[in-house]
Coordinates of C-alpha atoms in Angstrom, one line a residue:
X749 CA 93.6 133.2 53.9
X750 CA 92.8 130.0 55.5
X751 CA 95.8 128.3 57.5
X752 CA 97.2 124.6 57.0
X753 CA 97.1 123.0 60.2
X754 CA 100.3 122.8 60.3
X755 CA 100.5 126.3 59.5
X756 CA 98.3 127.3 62.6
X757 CA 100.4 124.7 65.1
X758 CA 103.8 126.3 63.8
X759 CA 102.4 130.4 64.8
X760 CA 101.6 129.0 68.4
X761 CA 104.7 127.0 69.3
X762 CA 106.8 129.0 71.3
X763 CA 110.3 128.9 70.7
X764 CA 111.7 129.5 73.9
X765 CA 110.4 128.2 77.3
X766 CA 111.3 127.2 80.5
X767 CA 110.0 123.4 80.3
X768 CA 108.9 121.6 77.5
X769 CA 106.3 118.5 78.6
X770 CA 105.9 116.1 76.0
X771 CA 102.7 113.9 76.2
X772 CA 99.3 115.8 76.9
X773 CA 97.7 113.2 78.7
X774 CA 97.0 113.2 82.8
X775 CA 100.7 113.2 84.1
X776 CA 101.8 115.7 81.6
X777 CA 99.2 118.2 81.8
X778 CA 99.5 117.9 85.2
X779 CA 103.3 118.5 85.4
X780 CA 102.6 121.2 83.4
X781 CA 99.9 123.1 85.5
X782 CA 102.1 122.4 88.7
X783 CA 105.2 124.1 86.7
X784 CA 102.9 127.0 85.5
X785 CA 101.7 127.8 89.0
X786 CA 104.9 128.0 90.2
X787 CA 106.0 130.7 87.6
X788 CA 107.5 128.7 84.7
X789 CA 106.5 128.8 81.2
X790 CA 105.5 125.7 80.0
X791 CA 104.7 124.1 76.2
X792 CA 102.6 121.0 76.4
X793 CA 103.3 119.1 72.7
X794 CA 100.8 116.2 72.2
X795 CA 101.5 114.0 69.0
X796 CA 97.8 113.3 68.3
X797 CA 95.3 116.4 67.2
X798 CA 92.7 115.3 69.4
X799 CA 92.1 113.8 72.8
X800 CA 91.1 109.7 72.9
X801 CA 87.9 109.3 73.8
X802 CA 87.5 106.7 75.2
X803 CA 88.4 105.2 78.9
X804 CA 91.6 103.7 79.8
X805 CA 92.6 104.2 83.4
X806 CA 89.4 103.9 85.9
X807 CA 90.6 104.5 89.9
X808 CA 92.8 106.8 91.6
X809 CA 93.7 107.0 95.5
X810 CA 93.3 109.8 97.9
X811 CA 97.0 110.5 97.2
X812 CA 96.5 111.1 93.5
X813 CA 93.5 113.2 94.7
X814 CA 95.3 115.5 97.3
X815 CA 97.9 116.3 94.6
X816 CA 95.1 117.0 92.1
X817 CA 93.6 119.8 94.7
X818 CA 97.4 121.4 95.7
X819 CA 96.8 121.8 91.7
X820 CA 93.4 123.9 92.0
X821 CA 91.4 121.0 90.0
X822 CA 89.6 119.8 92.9
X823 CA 87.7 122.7 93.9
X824 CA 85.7 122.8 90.5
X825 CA 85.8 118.9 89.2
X826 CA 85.3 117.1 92.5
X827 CA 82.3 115.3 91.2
X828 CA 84.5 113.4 88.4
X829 CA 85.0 111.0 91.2
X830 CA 83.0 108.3 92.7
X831 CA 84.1 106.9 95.9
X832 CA 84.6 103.1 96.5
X833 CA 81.7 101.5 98.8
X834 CA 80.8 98.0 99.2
X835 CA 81.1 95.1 101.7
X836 CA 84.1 94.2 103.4
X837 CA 86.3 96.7 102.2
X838 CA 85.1 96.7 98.6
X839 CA 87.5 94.8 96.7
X840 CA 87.1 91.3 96.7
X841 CA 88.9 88.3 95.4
X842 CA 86.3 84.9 94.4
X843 CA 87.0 81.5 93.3
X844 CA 85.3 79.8 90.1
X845 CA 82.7 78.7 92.6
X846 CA 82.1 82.5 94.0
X847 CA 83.4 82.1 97.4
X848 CA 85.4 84.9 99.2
X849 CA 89.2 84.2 99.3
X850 CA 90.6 87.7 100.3
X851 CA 89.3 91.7 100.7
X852 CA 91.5 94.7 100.1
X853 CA 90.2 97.5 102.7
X854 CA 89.3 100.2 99.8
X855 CA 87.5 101.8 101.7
X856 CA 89.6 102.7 104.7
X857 CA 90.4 106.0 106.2
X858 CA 93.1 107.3 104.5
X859 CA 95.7 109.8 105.3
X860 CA 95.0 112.5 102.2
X861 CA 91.8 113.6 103.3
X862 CA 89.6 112.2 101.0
X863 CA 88.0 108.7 99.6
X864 CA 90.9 105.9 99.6
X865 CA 89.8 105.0 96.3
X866 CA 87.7 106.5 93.3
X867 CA 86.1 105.6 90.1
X868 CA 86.7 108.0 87.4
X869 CA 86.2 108.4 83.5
X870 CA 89.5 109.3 81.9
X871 CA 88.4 111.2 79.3
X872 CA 86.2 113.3 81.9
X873 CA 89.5 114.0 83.7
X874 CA 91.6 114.5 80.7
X875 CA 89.5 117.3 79.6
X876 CA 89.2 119.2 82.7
X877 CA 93.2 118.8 83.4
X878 CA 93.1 119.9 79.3
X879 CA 91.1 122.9 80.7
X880 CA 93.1 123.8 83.7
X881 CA 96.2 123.7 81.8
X882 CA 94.7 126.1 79.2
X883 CA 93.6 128.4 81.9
X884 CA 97.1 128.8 83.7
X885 CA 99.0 131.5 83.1
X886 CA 102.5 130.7 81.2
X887 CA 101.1 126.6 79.8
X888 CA 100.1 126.6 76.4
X889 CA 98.8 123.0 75.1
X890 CA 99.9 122.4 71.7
X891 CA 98.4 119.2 69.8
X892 CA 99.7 117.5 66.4
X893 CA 103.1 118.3 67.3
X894 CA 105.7 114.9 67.5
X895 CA 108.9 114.5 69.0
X896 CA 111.9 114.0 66.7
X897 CA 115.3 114.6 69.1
X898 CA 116.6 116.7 71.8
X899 CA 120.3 118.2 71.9
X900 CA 121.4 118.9 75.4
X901 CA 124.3 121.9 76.1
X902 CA 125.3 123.9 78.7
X903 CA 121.9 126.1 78.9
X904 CA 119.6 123.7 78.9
X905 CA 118.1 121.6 76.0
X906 CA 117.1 121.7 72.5
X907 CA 114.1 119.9 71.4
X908 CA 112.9 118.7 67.7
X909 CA 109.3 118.8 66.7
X910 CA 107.7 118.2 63.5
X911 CA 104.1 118.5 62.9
X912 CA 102.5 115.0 63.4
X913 CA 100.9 115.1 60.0
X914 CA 103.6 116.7 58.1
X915 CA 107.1 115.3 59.3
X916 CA 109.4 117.2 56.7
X917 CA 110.0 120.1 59.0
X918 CA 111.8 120.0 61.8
X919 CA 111.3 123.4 64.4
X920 CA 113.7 123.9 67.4
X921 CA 112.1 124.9 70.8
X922 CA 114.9 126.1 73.5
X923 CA 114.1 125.3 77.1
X924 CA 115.8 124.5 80.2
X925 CA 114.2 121.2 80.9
X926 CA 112.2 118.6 79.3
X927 CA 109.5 116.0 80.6
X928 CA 108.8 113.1 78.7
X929 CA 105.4 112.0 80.2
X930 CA 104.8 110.3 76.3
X931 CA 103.3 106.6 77.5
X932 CA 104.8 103.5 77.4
X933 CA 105.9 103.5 74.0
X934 CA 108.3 106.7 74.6
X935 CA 109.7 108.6 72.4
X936 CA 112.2 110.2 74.5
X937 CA 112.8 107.1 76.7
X938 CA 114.3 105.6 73.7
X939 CA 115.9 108.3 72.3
X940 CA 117.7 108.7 75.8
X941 CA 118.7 104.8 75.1
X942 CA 117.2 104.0 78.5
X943 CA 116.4 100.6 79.3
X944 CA 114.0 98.6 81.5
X945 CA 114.0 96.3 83.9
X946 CA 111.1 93.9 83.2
X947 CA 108.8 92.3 85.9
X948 CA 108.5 88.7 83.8
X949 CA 104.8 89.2 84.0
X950 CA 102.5 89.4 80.9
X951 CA 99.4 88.0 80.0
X952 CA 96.7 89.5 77.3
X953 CA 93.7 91.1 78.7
X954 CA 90.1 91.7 77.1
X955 CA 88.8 95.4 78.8
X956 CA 85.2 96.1 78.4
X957 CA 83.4 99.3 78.9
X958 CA 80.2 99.7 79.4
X959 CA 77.1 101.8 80.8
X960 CA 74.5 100.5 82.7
X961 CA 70.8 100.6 81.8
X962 CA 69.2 98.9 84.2
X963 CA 70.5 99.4 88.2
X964 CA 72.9 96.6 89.1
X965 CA 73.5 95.3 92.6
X966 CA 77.7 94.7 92.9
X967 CA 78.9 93.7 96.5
X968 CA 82.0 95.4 95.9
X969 CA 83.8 98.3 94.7
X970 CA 85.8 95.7 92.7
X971 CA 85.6 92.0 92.5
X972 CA 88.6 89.7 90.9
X973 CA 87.4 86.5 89.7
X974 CA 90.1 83.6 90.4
X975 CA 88.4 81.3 88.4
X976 CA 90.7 79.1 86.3
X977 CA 88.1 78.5 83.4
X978 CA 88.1 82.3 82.8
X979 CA 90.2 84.8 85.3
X980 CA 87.9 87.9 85.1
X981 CA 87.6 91.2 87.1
X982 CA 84.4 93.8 87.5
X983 CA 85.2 96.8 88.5
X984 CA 83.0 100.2 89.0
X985 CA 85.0 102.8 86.8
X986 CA 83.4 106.0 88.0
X987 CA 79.8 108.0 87.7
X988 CA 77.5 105.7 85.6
X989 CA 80.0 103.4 84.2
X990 CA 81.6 99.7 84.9
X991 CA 84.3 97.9 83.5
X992 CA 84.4 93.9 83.0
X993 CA 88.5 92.7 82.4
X994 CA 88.5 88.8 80.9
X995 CA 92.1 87.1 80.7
X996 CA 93.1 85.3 77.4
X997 CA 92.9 81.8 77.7
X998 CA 95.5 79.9 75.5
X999 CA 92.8 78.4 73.4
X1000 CA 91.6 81.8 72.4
X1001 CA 93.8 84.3 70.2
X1002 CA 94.1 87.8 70.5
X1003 CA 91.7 88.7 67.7
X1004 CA 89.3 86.3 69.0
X1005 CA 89.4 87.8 72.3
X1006 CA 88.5 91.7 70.8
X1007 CA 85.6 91.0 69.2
X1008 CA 82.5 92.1 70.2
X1009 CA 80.5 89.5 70.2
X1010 CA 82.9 87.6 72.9
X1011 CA 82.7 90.9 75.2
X1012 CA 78.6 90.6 75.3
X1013 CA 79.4 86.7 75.7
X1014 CA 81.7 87.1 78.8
X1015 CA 79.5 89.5 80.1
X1016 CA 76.3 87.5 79.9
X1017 CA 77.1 85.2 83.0
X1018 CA 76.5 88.6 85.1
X1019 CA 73.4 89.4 83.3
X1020 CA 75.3 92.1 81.1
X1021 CA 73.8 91.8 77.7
X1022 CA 72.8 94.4 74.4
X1023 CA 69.1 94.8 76.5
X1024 CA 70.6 95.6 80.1
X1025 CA 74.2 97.6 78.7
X1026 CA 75.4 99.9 76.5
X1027 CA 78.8 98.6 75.1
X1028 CA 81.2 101.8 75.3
X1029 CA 84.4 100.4 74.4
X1030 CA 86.2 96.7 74.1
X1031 CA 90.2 96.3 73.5
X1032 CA 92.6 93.7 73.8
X1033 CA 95.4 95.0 76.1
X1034 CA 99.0 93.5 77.2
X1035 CA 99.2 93.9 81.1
X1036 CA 102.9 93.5 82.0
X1037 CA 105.4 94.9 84.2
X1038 CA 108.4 97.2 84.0
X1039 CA 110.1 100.3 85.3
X1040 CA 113.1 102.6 84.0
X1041 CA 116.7 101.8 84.7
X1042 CA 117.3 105.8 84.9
X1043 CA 114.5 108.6 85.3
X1044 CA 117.0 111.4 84.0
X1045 CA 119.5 112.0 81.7
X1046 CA 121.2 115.6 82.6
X1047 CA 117.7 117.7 82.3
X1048 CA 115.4 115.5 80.7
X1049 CA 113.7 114.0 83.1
X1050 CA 110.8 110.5 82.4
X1051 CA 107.2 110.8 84.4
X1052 CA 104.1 108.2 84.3
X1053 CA 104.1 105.7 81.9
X1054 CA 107.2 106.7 80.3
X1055 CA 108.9 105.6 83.4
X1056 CA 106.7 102.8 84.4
X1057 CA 103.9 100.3 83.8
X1058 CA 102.1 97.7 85.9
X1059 CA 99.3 95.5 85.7
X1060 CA 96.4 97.3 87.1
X1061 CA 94.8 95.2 89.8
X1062 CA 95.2 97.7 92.4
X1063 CA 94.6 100.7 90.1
X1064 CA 97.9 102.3 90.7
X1065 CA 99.1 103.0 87.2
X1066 CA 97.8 106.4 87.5
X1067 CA 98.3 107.2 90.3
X1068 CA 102.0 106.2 90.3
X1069 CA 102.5 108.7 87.1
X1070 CA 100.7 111.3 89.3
X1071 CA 103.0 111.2 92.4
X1072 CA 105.9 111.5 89.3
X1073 CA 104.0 114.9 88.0
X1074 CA 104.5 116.2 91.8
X1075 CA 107.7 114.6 92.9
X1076 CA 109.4 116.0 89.8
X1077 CA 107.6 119.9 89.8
X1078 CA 108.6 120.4 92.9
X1079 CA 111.7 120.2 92.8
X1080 CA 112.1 122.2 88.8
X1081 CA 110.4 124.7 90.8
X1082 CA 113.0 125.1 93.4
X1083 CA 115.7 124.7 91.5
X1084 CA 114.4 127.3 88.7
X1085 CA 114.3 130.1 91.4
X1086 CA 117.3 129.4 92.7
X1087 CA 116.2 128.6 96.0
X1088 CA 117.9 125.3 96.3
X1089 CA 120.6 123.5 93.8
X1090 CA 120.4 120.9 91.3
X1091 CA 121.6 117.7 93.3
X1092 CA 117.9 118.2 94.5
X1093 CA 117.1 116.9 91.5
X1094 CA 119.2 113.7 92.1
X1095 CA 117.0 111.7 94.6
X1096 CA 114.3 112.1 92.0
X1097 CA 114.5 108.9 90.5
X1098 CA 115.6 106.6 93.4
X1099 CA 113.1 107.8 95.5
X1100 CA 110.3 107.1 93.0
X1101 CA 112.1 103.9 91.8
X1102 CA 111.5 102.5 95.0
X1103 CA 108.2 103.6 95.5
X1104 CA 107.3 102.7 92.3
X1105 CA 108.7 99.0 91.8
X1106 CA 106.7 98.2 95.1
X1107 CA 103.3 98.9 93.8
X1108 CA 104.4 97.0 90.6
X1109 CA 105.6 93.8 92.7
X1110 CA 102.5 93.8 94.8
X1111 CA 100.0 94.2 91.4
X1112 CA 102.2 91.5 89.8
X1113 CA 101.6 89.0 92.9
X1114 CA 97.9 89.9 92.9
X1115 CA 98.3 89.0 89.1
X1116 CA 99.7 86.2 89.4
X1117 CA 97.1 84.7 91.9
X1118 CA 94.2 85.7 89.6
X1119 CA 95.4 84.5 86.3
X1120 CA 96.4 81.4 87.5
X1121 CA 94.6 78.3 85.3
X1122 CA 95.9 75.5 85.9
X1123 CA 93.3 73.5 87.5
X1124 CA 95.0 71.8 90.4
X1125 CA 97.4 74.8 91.6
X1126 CA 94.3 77.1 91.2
X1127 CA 92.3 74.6 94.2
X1128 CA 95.6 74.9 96.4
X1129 CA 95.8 78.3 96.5
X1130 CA 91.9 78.3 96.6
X1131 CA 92.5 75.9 100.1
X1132 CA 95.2 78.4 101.4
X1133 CA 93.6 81.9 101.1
X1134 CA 90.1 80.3 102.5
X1135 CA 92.2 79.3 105.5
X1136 CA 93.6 82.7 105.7
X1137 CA 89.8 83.7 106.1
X1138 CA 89.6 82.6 109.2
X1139 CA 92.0 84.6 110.8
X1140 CA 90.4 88.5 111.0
X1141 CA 93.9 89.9 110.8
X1142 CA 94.7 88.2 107.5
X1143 CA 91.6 88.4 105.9
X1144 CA 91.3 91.6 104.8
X1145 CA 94.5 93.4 104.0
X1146 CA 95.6 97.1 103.5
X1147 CA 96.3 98.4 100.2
X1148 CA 100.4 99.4 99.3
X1149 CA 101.9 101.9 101.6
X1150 CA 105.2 102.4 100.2
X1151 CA 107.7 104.5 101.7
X1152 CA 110.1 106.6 99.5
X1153 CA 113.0 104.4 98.0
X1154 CA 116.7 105.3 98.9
X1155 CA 118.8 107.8 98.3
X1156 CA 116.0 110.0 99.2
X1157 CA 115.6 113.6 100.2
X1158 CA 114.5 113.1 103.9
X1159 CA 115.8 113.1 107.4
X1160 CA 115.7 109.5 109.4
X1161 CA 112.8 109.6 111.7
X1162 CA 112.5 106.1 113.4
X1163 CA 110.8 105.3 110.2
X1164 CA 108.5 108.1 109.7
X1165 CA 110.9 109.8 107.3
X1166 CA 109.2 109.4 103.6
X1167 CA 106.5 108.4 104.5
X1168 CA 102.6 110.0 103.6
X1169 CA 102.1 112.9 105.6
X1170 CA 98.3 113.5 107.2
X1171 CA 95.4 116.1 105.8
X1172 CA 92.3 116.2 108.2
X1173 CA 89.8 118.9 108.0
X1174 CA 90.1 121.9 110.8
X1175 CA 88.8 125.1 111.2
X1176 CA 89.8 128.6 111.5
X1177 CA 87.3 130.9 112.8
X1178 CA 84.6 130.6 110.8
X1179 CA 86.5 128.9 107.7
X1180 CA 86.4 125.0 107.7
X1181 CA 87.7 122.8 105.4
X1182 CA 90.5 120.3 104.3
X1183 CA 94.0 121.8 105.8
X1184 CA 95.7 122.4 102.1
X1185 CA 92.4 124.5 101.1
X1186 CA 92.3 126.7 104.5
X1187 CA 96.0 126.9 105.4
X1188 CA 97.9 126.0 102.3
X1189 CA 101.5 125.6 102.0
X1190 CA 104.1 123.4 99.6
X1191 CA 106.3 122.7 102.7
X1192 CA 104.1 122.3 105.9
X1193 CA 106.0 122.2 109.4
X1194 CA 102.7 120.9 111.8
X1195 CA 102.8 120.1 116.0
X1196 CA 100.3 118.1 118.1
X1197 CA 101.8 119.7 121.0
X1198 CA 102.4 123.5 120.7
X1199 CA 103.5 126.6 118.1
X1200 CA 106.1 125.2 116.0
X1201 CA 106.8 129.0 114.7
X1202 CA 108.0 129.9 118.6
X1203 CA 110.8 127.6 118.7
X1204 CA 112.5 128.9 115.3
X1205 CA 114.5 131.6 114.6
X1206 CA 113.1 135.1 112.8
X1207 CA 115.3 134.4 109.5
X1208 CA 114.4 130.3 110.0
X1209 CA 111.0 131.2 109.4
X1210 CA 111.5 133.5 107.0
X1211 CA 113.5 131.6 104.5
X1212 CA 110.8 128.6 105.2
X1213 CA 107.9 131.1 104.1
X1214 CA 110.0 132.3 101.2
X1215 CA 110.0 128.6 99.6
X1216 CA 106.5 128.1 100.5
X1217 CA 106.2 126.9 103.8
X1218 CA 103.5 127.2 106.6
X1219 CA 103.2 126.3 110.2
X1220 CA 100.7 125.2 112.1
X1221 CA 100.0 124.1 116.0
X1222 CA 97.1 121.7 114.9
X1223 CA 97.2 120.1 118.7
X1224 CA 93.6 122.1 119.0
X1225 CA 94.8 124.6 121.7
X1226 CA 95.5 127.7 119.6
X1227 CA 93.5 128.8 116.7
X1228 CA 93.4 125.7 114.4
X1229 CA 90.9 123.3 115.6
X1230 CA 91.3 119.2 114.1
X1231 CA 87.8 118.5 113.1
X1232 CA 87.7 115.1 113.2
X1233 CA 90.8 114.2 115.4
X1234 CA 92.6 113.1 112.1
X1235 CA 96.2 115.0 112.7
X1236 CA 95.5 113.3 116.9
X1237 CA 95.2 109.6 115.9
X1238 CA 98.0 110.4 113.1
X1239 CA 100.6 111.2 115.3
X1240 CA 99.2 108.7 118.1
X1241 CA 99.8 106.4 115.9
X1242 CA 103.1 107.1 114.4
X1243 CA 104.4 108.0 117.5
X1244 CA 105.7 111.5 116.9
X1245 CA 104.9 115.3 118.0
X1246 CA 105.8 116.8 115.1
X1247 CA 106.9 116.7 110.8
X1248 CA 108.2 118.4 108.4
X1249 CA 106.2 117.4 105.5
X1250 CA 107.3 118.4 101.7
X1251 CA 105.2 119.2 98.8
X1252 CA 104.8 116.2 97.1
X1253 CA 103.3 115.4 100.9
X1254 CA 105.7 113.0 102.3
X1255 CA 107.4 113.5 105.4
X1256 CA 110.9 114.7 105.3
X1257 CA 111.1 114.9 109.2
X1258 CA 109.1 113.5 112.6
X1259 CA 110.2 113.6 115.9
X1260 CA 109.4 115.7 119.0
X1261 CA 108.4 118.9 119.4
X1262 CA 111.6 120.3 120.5
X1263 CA 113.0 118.8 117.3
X1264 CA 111.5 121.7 115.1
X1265 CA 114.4 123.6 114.9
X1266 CA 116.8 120.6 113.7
X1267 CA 113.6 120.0 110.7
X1268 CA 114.8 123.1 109.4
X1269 CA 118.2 123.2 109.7
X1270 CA 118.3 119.9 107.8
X1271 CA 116.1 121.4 105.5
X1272 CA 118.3 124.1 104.6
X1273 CA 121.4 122.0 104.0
X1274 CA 119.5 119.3 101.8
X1275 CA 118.4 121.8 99.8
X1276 CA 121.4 123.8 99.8
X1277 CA 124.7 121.9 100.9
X1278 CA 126.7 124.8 101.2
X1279 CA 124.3 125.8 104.4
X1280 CA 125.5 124.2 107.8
X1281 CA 123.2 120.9 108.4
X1282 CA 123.5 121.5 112.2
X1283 CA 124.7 117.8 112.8

């Protein structure tokens, strides 16, 4: 007998699981491999039956990256991603009349171990994470399945489905927590009631795809175009592809933006045309934005787009959902196998609030400088940033470095505490490679200066390898040798001999060596309040 599809979604939906993700695109498959690793069983439920094909987020940092390898991906889909390169940092900002007015250092040295930034193809990525999630033991992915409601008791949470293409049936899935990770338009954000609180930013956007088929010669990585006649951005958006981005002017409606025939126009100035391109995809988008007023209601918890937007001139929309996917497993994980209590789960959403509504103020400003048309104001600012220029400390600047926001789950460290924790590339023996890959580790408690293992007690370390901890002397004296110097000129420079750094690789701890002991004692108690916090 040949099955409905609705027939065939309904036999594979479990009915009992320890998570329910709902949204199968990056951040949730993510938060759902993350969960599985750890032990949990997890049900992906994606309303539409098939992936989009087409692009939609292009760059992602060495953050997002280093949490993509703690989740395996790395080590099998590392060529997804093309690095930024180009002149002067690689992201530029022109006036109408081409000259340089700012750089953005894109291509720094970065703390994660890898490229600062990275062009990538979304639907290359979402099919790998698709993949990955598949091959994980205790995820299933389940597609055509829409969220209806969610009842939350005492054991957890019940969850409505119906089948996207057949809404009259309603099945129940029990679980213990739920992840809504369903895109800005979320389901479970608004059946939670939960507000936002709106940036006052929005302008309408023309985003054009294409590939290449002739070589090109771009100075940068990415290049914003502060030209008042027509605010435009190019960007490289990974392996073999570029993007173009054209502002709506107020002449110009939103229908006669999307059309093709004004995408090949636009493009033309830059010698992009039907002979020299192939056109992959043109839409019309809304760039605004907004973040959450709460990130959890009891245990249903919001992640990526769900939880925020922004507008994308620093290419931090994904990544932002990304550090949610980690922030958030982390602590399910612990708090699943009872190895620390649920107020861990409180500092979820003011740390990432904070975090988050950075990134989205500093994208809103960059924003607001590009899409400015009015002739006379766009000559000022022209005047100011050109006399910025001349200063080599303000001309280029350094991309968003946020700390954690507040109440978080960290100790104060003169101001080291939540911030991003280092990965250089060391060797054991004959084994060399990046520090998560060779040593691993969720918690990792690393000294410059000595041993941190000899200064803790036998049942310290114990408990600290039991949630997943590791330590390492990476001053180069015992067995671990720093490559490059990266985990020297880290702790030079943030004037510390040792951390404490947490899964989701922000520091919960620095201080001196000696301090060690206190890491863990305060790790204990945050974790677990009932344990003494040795203040």
């Amino acid at each position: 007998m040949t099955r409905s599809p609705h027939q065939n979604a309904a036999v594979a939906l479990p009915r009992e699981v320890d998570c329910v993700v709902v949204g199968g695109g990056p951040v949730g498959l993510l938060t759902a491999i993350l969960l599985g690793r750890d032990g949990l069983r997890v049900a992906v439920v994606e309303r539409w039956p098939q992936r989009y094909p087409l692009p939609r987020a292009c760059t992602i940092d060495h953050e997002a990256i280093r949490i993509l390898q703690a989740a395996g991906f790395m080590t099998e889909y590392s060529h997804l991603f093309e690095p930024s390169q180009g002149e002067r940092g690689g992201y530029e900002f022109r006036n109408g009349e081409g000259d340089l007015l700012q750089t953005i250092d894109w291509n720094r040295a970065a703390e994660s171990g890898w490229a600062n930034t990275n062009g990538f193809h979304q639907p290359d990525l979402e099919a790998a994470l698709e993949d990955l999630a598949t091959a994980t033991a205790g995820v299933s992915v389940h597609r055509g399945w829409t969220f209806h409601d969610l009842d939350q008791h005492h054991d957890g949470v019940t969850i409505g489905l119906t089948c996207t293409d057949q809404r009259t049936e309603v099945v129940q899935v029990e679980t213990r927590w739920v992840v809504g990770a369903d895109g800005a338009n979320s389901a479970v954000r608004s059946h939670l009631g939960i507000g936002v609180q709106d940036s006052g930013f929005e302008a309408d956007w023309l985003v054009v795809d294409y590939q290449p088929l002739v070589d090109e010669n771009w100075t940068a990585f990415v290049t914003q175009y502060c030209d008042p006649a027509q605010p435009a951005t190019a960007v490289n958006s990974g392996p073999g592809r570029r993007r173009f981005e054209f502002m709506r002017r107020q002449d110009v409606t939103a229908d006669e933006l999307g059309q093709e025939s004004t995408a090949w126009r636009l493009m033309a100035p830059w010698g992009v045309t039907p002979d020299t391109a192939r056109l992959e995809r043109h839409a019309v988008y809304t760039f605004k934005g907004h973040c959450v007023r709460s990130w959890r209601e009891g245990n249903v918890f919001l992640a990526g787009d769900a939880a925020h937007v922004m507008p994308p001139f620093l290419g931090q929309g994904l990544c932002s959902g990304l550090r949610d996917a980690r922030a958030l497993s982390w602590r399910l994980n612990l708090v699943h196998h009872g190895l620390a209590t649920p107020a861990v789960l409180d500092t979820y959403g003011p740390e990432r609030t904070g975090h988050v509504c950075e990134i989205i103020d500093e994208a809103v400003a960059a924003g607001r400088v590009i899409c400015e048309l009015d002739v006379e104001r766009a000559a000022a600012r022209d005047a100011h940033m050109k006399l910025r220029t001349q200063d080599p400390g303000a001309a280029t600047r350094e991309p968003p470095h946020p700390r954690l926001g507040q109440p978080s789950l960290t100790v104060p460290s003169a101001g080291n505490d939540g911030r991003l924790a280092p990965q250089g590339r060391i060797r054991v023996g004959e084994l060399a490679g990046l520090f998560d890959d060779v040593m691993g580790g969720e918690w990792q408690l690393l000294s410059v200066v000595g041993d941190p293992a000899e200064l803790c007690t036998p049942d310290d370390l114990s408990w600290f390898r039991r949630i997943g901890g590791v330590v390492a002397d990476v001053s180069g004296q015992g067995h671990i040798e720093d490559v490059d110097g990266h985990y020297t000129r880290w702790f030079d420079t943030h004037g510390c001999q040792a951390i404490l750094a947490r899964p989701d690789f922000y520091v919960f701890a620095a201080g001196a060596h000696t301090d060690v002991p206190h890491f863990l004692t305060r790790l204990r108690h945050a974790l677990d309040p009932a344990t003494p916090s040795g203040e």
